[in-house]
Coordinates of C-alpha atoms and ligand atoms in Angstrom, one line a residue:
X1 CA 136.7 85.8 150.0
X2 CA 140.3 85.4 149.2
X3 CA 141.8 86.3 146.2
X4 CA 143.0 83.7 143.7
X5 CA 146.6 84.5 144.9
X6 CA 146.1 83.9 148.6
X7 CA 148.0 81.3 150.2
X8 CA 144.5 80.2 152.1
X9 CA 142.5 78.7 149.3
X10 CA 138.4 79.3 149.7
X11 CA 137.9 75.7 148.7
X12 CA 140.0 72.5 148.2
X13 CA 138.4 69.6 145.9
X14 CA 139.8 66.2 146.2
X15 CA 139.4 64.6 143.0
X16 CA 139.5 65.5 139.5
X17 CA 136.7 63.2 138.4
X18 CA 133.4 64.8 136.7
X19 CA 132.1 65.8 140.0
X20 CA 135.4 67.1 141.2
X21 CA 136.2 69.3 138.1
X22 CA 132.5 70.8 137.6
X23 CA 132.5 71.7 141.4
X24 CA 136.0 73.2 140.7
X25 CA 134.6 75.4 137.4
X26 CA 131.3 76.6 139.2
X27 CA 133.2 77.6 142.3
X28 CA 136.0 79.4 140.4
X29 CA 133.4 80.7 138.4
X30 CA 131.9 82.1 141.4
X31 CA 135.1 84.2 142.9
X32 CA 136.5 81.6 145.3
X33 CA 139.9 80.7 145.2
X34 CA 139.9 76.6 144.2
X35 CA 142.3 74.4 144.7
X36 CA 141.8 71.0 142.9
X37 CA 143.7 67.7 143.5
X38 CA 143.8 65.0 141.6
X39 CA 146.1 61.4 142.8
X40 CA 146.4 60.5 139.4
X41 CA 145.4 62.0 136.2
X42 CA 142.4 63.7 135.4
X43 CA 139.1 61.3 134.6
X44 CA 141.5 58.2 135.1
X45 CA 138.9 56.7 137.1
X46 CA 134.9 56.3 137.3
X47 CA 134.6 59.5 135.3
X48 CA 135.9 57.7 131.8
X49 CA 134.7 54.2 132.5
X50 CA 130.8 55.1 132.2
X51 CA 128.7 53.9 129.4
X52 CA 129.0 57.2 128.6
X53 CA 126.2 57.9 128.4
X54 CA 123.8 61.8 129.4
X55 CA 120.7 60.4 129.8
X56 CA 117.7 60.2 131.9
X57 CA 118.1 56.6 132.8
X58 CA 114.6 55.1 131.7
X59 CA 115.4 51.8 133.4
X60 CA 115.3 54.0 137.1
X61 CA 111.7 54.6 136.3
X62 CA 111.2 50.9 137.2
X63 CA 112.5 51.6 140.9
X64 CA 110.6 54.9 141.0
X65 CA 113.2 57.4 140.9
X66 CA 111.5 60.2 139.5
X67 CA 113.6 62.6 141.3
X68 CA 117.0 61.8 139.3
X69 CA 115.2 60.9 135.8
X70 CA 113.4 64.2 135.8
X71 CA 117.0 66.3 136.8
X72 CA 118.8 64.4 134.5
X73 CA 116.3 65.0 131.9
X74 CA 116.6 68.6 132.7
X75 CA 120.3 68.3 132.7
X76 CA 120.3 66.5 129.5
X77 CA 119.1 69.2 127.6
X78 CA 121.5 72.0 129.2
X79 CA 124.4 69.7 128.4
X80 CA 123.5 69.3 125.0
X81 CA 123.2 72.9 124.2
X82 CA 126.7 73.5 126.6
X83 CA 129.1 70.9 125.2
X84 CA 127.9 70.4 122.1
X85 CA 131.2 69.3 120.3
X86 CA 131.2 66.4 122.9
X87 CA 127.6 65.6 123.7
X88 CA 125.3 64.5 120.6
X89 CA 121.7 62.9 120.3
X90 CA 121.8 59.3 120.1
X91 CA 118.5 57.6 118.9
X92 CA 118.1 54.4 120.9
X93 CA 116.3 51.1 119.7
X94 CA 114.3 48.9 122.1
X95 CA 113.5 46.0 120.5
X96 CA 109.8 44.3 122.2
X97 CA 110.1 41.5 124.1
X98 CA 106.7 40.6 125.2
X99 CA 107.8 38.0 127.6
X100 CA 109.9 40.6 130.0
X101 CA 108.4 43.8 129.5
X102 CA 104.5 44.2 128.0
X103 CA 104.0 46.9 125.5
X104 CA 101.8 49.2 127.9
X105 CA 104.5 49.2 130.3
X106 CA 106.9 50.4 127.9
X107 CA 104.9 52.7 126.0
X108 CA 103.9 54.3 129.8
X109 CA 107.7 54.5 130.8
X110 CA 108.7 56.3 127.4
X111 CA 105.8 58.5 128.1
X112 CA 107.1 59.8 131.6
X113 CA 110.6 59.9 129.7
X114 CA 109.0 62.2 126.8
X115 CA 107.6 64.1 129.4
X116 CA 109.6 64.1 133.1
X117 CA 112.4 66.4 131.9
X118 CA 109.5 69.2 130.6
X119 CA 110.3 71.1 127.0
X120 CA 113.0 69.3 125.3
X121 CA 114.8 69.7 121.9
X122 CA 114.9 65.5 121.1
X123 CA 112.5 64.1 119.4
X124 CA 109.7 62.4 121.2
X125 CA 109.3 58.3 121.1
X126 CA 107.7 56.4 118.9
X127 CA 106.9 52.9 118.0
X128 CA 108.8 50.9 114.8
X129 CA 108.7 47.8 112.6
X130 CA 112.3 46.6 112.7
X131 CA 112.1 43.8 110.6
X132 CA 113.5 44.7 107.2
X133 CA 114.1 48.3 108.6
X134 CA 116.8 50.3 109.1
X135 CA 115.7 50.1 113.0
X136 CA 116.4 46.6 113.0
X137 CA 119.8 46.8 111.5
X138 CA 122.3 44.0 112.5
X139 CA 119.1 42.2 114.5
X140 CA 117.8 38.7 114.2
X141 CA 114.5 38.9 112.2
X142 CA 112.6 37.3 114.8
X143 CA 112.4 41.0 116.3
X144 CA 109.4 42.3 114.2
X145 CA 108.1 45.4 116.7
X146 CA 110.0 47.9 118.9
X147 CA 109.9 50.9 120.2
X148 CA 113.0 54.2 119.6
X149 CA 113.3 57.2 122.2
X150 CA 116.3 60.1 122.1
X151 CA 119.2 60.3 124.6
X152 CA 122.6 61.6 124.4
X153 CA 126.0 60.6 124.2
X154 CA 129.1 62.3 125.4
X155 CA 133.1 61.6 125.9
X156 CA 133.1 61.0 129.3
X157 CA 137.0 61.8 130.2
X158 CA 136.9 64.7 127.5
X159 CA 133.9 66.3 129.3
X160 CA 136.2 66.6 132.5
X161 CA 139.2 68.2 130.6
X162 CA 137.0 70.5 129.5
X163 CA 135.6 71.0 133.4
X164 CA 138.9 71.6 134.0
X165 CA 139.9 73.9 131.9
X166 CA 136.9 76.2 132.4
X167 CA 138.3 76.0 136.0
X168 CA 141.5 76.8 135.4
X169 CA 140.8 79.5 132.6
X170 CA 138.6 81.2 136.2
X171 CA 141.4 81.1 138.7
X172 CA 141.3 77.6 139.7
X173 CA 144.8 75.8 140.5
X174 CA 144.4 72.7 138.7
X175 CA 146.9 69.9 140.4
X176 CA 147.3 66.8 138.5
X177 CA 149.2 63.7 140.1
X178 CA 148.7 65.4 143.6
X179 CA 147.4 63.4 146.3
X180 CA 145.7 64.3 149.5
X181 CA 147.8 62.5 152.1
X182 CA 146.1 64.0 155.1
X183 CA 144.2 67.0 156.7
X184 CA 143.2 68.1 160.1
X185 CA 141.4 71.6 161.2
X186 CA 143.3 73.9 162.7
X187 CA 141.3 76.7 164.3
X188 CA 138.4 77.7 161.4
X189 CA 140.8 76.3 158.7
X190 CA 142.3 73.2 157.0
X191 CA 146.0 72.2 156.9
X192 CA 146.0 69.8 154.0
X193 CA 148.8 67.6 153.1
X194 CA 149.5 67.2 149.5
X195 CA 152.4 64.7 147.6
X196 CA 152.9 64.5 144.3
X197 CA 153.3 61.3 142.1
X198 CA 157.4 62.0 142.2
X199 CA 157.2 62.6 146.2
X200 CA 157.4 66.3 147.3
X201 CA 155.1 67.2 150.1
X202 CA 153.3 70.4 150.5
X203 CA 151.0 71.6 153.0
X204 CA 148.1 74.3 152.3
X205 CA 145.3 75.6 153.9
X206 CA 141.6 76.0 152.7
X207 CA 138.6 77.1 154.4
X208 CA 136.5 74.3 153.2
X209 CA 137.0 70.2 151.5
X210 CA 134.5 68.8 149.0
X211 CA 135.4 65.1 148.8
X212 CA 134.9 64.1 145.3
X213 CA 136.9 61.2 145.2
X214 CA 134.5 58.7 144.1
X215 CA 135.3 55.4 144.8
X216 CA 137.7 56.7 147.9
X217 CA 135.0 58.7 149.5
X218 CA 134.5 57.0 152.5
X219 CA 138.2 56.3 152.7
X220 CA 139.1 59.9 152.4
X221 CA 135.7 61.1 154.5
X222 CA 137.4 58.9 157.5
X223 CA 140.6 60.4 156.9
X224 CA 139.6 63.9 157.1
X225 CA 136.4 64.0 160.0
X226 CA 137.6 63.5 163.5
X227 CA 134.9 60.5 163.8
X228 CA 134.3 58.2 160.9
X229 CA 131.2 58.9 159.2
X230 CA 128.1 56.0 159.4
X231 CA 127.7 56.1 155.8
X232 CA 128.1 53.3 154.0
X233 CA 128.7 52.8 150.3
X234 CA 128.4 49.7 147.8
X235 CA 131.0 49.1 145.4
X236 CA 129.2 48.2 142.3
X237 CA 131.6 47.3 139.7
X238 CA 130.2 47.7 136.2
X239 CA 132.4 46.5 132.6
X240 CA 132.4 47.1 128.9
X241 CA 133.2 45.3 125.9
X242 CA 134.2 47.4 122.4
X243 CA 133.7 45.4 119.0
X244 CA 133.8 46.4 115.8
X245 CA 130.9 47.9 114.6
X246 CA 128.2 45.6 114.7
X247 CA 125.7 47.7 112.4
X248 CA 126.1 50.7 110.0
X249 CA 123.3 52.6 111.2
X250 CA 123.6 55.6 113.5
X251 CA 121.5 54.3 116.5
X252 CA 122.0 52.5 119.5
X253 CA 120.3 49.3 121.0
X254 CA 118.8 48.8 124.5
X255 CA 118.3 45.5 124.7
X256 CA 116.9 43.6 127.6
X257 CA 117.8 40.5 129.2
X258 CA 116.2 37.6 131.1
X259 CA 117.2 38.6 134.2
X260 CA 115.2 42.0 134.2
X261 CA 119.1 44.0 133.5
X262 CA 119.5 45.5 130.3
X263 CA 122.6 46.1 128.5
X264 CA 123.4 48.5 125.6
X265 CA 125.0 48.8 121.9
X266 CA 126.2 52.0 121.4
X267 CA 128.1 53.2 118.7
X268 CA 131.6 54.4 119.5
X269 CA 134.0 56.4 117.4
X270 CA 134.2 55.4 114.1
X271 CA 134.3 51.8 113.7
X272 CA 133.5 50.1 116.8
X273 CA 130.4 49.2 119.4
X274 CA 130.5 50.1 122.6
X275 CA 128.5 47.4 124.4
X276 CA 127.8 46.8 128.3
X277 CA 127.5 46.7 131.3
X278 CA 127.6 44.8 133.9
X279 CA 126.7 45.2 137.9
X280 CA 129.0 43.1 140.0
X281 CA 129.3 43.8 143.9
X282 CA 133.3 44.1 145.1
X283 CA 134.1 44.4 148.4
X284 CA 136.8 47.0 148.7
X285 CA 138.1 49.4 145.9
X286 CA 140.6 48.1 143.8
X287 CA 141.7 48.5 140.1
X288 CA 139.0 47.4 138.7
X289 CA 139.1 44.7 135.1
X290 CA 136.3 42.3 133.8
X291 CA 136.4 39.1 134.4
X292 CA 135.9 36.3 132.0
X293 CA 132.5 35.8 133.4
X294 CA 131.3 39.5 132.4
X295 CA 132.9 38.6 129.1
X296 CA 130.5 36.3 128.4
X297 CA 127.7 37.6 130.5
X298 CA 128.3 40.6 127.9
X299 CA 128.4 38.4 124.7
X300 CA 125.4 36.1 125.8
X301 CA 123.3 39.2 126.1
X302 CA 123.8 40.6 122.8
X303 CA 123.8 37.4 120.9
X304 CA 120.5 36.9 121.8
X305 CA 119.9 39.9 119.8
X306 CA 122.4 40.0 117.0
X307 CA 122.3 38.0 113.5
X308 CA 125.7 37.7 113.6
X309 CA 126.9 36.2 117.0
X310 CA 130.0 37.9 118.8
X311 CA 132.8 35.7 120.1
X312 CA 135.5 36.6 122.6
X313 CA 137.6 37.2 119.4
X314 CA 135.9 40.4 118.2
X315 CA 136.6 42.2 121.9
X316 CA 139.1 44.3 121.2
X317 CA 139.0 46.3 124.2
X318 CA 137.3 46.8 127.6
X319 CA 137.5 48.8 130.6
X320 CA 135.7 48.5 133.8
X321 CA 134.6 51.1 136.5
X322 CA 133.3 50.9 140.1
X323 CA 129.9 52.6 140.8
X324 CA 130.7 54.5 144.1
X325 CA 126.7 54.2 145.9
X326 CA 125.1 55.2 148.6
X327 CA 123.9 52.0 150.1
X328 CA 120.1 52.3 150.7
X329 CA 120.0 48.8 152.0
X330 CA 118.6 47.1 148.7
X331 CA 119.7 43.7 148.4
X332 CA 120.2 43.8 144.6
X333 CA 123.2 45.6 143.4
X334 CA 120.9 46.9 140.0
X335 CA 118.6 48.3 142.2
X336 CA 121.1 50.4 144.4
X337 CA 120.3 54.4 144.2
X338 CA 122.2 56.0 141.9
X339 CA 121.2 59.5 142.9
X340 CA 123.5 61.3 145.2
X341 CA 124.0 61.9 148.8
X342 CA 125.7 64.6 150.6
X343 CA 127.0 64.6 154.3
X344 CA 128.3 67.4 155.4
X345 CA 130.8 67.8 158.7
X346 CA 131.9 71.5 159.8
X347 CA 132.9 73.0 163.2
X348 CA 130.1 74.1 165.7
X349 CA 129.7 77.6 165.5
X350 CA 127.7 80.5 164.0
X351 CA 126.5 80.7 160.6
X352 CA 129.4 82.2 158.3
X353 CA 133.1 81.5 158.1
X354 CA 135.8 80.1 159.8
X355 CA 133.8 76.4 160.5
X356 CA 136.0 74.2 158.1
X357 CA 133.3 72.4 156.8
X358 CA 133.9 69.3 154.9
X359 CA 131.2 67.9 151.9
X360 CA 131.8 64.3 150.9
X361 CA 129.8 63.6 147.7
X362 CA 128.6 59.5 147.0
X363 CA 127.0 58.7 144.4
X364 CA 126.2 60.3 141.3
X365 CA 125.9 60.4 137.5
X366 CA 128.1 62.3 135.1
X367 CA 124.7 63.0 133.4
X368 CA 124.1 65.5 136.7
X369 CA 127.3 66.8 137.3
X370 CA 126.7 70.3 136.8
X371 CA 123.2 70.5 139.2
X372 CA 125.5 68.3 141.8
X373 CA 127.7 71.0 142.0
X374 CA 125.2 73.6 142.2
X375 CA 123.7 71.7 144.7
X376 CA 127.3 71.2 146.6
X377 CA 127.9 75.4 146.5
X378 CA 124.3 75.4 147.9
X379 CA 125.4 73.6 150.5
X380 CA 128.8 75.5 151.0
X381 CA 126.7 79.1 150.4
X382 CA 126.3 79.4 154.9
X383 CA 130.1 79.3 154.8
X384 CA 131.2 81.8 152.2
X385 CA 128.3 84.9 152.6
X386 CA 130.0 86.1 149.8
X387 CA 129.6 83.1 147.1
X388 CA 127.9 84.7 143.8
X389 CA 124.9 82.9 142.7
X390 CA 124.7 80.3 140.2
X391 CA 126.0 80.6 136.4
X392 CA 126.5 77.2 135.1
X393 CA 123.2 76.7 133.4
X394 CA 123.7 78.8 130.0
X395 CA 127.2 78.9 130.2
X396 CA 129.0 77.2 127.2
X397 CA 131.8 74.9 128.3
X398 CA 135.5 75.2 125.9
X399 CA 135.2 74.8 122.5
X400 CA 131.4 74.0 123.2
X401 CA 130.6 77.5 121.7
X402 CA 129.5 76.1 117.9
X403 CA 127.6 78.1 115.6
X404 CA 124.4 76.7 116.3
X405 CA 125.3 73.5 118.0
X406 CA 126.4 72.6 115.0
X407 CA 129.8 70.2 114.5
X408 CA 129.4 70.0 110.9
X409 CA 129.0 73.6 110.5
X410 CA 132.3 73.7 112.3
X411 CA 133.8 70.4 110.5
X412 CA 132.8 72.9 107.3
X413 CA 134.9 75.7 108.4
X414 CA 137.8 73.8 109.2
X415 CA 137.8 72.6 105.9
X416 CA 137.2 76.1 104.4
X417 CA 140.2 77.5 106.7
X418 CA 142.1 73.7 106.1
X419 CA 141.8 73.1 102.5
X420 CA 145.5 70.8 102.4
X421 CA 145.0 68.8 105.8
X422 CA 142.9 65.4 105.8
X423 CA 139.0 65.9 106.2
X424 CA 138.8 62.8 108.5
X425 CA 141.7 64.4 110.6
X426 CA 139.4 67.7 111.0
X427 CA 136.6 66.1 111.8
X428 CA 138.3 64.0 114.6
X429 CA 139.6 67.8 116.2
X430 CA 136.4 69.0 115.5
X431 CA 135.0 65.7 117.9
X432 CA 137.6 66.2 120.8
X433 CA 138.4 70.0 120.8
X434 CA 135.1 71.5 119.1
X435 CA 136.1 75.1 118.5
X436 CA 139.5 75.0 120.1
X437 CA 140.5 72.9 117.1
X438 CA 141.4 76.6 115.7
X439 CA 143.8 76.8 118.8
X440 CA 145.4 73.5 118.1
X441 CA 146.0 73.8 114.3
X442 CA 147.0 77.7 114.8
X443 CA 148.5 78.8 111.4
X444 CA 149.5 75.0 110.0
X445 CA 149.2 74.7 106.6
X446 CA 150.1 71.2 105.7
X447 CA 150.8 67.8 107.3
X448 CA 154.6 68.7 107.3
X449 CA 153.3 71.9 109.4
X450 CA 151.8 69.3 112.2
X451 CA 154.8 67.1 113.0
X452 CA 155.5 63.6 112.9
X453 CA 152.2 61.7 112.3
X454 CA 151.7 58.7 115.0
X455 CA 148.4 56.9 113.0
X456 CA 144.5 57.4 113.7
X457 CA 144.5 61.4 113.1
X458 CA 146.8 62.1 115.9
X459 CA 149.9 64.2 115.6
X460 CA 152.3 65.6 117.1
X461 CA 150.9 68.9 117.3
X462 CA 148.0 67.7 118.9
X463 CA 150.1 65.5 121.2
X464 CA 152.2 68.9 122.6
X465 CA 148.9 71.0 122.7
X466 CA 147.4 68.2 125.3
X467 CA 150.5 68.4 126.9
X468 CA 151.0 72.1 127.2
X469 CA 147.0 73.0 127.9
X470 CA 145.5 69.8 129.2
X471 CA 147.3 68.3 131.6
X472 CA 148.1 65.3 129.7
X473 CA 151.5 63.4 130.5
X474 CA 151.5 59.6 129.3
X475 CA 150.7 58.1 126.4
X476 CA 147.4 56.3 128.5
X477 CA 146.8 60.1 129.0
X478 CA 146.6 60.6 125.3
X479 CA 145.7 57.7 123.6
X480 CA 142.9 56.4 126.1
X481 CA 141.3 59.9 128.3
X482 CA 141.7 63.3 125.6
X483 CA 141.4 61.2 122.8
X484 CA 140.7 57.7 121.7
X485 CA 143.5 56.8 119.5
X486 CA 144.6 54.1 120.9
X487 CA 141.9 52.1 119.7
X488 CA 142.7 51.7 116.2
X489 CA 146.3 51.8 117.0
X490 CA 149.1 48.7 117.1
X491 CA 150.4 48.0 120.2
X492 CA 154.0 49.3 118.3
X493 CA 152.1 52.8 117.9
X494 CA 151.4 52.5 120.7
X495 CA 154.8 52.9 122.0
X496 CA 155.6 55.2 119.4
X497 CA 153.1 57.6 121.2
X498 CA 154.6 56.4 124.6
X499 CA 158.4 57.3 123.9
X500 CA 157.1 60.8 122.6
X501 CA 154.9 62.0 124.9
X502 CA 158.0 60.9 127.7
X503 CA 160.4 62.7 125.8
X504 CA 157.5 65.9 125.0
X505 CA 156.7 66.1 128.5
X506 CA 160.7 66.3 129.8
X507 CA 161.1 69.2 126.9
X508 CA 158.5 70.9 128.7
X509 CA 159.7 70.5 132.1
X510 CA 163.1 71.8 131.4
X511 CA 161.6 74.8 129.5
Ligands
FAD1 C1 130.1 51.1 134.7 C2 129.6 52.4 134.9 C3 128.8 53.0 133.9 C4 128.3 54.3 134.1 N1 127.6 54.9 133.1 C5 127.1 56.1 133.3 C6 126.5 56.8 132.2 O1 126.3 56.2 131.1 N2 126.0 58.0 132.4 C7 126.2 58.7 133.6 O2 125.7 59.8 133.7 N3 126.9 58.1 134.6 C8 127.3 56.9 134.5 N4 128.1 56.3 135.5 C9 128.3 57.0 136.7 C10 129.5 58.0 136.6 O3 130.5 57.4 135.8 C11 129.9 58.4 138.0 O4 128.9 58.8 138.7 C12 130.9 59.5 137.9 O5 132.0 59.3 137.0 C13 131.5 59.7 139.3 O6 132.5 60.8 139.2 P1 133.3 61.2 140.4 O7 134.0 62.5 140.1 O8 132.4 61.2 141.6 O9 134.3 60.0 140.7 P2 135.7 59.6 139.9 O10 135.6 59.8 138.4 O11 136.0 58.2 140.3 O12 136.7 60.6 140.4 C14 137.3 60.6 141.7 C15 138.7 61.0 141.6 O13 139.2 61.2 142.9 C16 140.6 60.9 142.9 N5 141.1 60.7 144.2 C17 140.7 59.7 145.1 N6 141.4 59.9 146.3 C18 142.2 61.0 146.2 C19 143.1 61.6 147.0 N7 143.3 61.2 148.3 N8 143.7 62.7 146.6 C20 143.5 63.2 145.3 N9 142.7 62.6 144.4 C21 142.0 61.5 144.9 C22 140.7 59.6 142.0 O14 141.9 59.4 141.5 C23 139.6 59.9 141.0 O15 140.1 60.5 139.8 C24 128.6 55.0 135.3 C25 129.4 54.4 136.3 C26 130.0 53.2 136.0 C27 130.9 52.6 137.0

């Protein structure tokens, strides 16, 4: 293999989703040389619209995909114990509604949950009274009975930074606002053309592509193979709605609707509920935004639920995403795979080097990231002879490394080491940057010692380490992907933010 220095790169990735980055940070990781490019910035598509959710997927049991619940049970646990600062148990709440789905059926699909994914750390199912219980919280009383199983939460966008940084921190060339504009083979190598956001065009070379653009894979799988490729993939777009919190407790509702679907009500940062989603076929890629009809698709869902109906007045945000999925031919857009598919297009040759292969990626969950890039570098291994075997599995990811898994143990020692700077600003660090929160405070002291303060426990200290070590660059970068400031934010803060992370990112440029 090449070294990290060589103009020929082992391995270019297109796309700095989750896929993208954790294909980037086992490769590196592995000796290759890796560059990545990402069109925009990092996460700013699929991979921080999810439900954001790491989870098994216990409605996929009802279309019998054993195959991805019991890896992303597996998966669930190795994340959990890799990213802790990021990734925490979340306690979900079905409440029974004979009429859709009978007891026995539920109590069989939570028992293939508790068991698919083998030993496991989260507690095991059980059944509860949620009328006058905690379990209940924020529910009409007519729900008497329901069941409560263990999943996992994470911050989607975060979990790609820190992909990213893992990658970078092992060699990989991380390029941000870098499109791939073309690529052809030329003898047993790529020429690929790059062009950044302001317009400079570079050409390098790579002995292999994974395409991990997500929504663009077929676009960019066309681009790159000399014939198009037969796959097809369904553009599923899916939508959220954030509310303020809609119960104190700590767990989350799955709740199911008349039309078999089921939606969610998760809590999200401090104050809100995350609820969704939707599963709307669009032709073509584009931007994706909810429509007034997911609004109240959303809103009729959990007011069948709630004691305390929502109106289109309490949203006060919502993103959407589009599902990338390999189209298996199903006719409705819920029951669509959403395991992952590779197809793989190389020179004709010998086993070994020098075949350019390419490996277009559809499909996917961020929940299996880490076993889908294992399972790319499988696929890659006939190429490189030399690739070094797998490493991911035990391997913490950056700041993930918490004295036994615990945050609060960590939220303790910041406030030991902190004793003059706001708990609730530590504890937000702690959240975003686990133990790197060390590395963004360094030796402050005081407030005064973190620059100007914009609202919502961001500063400017933080602001300049995103800029400086995670690729951050706007304000959406900041507020909306490494953290989730914006939220509480005016939209005057807002801009605040903006007109400082312009003028941070110029002071950086000319330095
Ligand atoms: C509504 C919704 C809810 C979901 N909920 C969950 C969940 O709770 N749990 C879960 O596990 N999964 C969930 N998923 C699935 C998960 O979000 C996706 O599988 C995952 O984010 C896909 O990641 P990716 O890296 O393949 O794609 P993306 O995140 O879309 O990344 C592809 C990247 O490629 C870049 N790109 C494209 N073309 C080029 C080019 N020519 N040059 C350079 N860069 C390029 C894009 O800018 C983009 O950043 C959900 C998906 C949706 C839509």
């Amino acid at each position: 293999m090449t070294s990290a220095a060589s103009p020929v790169y082992d391995l270019l990735v297109i796309g700095g989703g989750i896929n993208g980055a954790g294909i980037a940070r086992d490769a590196a990781g592995r000796g290759m040389s890796v560059l990545l490019a990402e069109q925009d910035d990092l996460a700013a598509a699929t991979s921080s619209w999810s439900t954001k959710l790491i989870h098994g997927g216990l409605r996929y049991l009802e279309y019998y995909e054993f195959r991805l619940v019991t890896e992303a049970l597996h998966e669930r646990e190795a994340l959990l114990a890799n990213a802790p600062h990021i990734i925490e148990p979340l306690a979900f709440v079905l409440p029974h509604e004979a009429h859709l789905r009978p007891a026995w059926m539920i109590r069989l699909g939570l028992f293939l949950y508790d068991h698919l994914g083998g030993r496991m750390t989260l507690p095991k199912s059980f059944g509860v009274k949620l009328a006058g219980s905690r379990w209940g919280a924020g529910l009409q009383p007519r729900f008497k009975r329901g069941f409560v199983y263990a999943d996992a939460r994470v911050d989607d966008a975060r979990l790609v930074v820190v992909n990213a940084l893992d990658a970078r921190a092992k060699g990989a060339d991380i390029r941000v606002h870098t499109r791939v504009v073309g690529a052809r083979r030329d003898g047993g190598l790529w020429r690929v053309a790059l062009q950044t956001s302001g317009g400079e065009r570079t050409e390098v070379a790579a002995k292999a592509i994974v395409n991990a653009s997500g929504p663009w894979v077929k676009h960019v799988q066309d681009s790159v193979s000399a014939a198009p490729g037969r796959e097809k993939v369904r553009h599923v777009k899916g939508s959220h709605i954030v509310v303020p919190r809609v119960h104190p407790e700590e767990h989350a509702y799955i709740l199911q609707n008349a039309d078999k679907r089921i939606g969610f009500v998760i809590p999200f940062e401090e104050h809100y509920s995350l609820i969704g989603t939707t599963d709307v076929p669009v032709d073509e890629y584009e931007r994706p935004a909810i429509s007034d009809a997911e609004i109240d698709y959303l809103l009729e869902l959990v007011n069948s639920y709630l004691e305390r109906p929502l109106t289109r007045a309490d949203v006060v945000w919502s993103f959407s995403g589009v599902r990338p999925l390999h189209d298996d031919g199903s006719s409705d857009p819920a029951a669509v795979t959403r395991d992952y598919v590779f197809k793989v297009d190389a020179l004709e040759g010998e086993p070994g080097a020098g075949r350019a292969p390419v490996l277009s990626i559809f499909g996917g969950k961020i929940t299996t990231y880490r076993k889908l890039a294992e399972a790319a570098l499988a696929v890659l291994a006939p190429y490189f002879p030399g690739m070094r075997p797998a490493w991911t599995r035990n391997a913490p990811l950056p700041g993930g490394d918490l004295p036994n898994r615990d945050r609060n143990a960590l939220i303790a020692l910041l406030c030991r080491r902190y004793p003059d700077l706001p708990a609730e600003l530590l504890r937000g660090l702690a959240r975003r940057h686990g133990t790197r929160a060390l590395h963004v405070l360094g030796d402050a002291k005081t407030m005064a010692d973190l620059g100007r303060d914009f609202g919502a426990g961001l500063t400017a200290r933080e602001i300049d380490y995103l800029i400086a070590e995670e690729w951050a660059r706007t304000a959406d970068d900041v507020l909306w992907r490494r953290t989730k400031c914006g939220l509480p934010m005016t939209p005057i803060e807002r801009e605040t933010v903006a007109a400082y992370c312009s003028d941070a990112v110029q002071r950086a440029s000319a330095s």
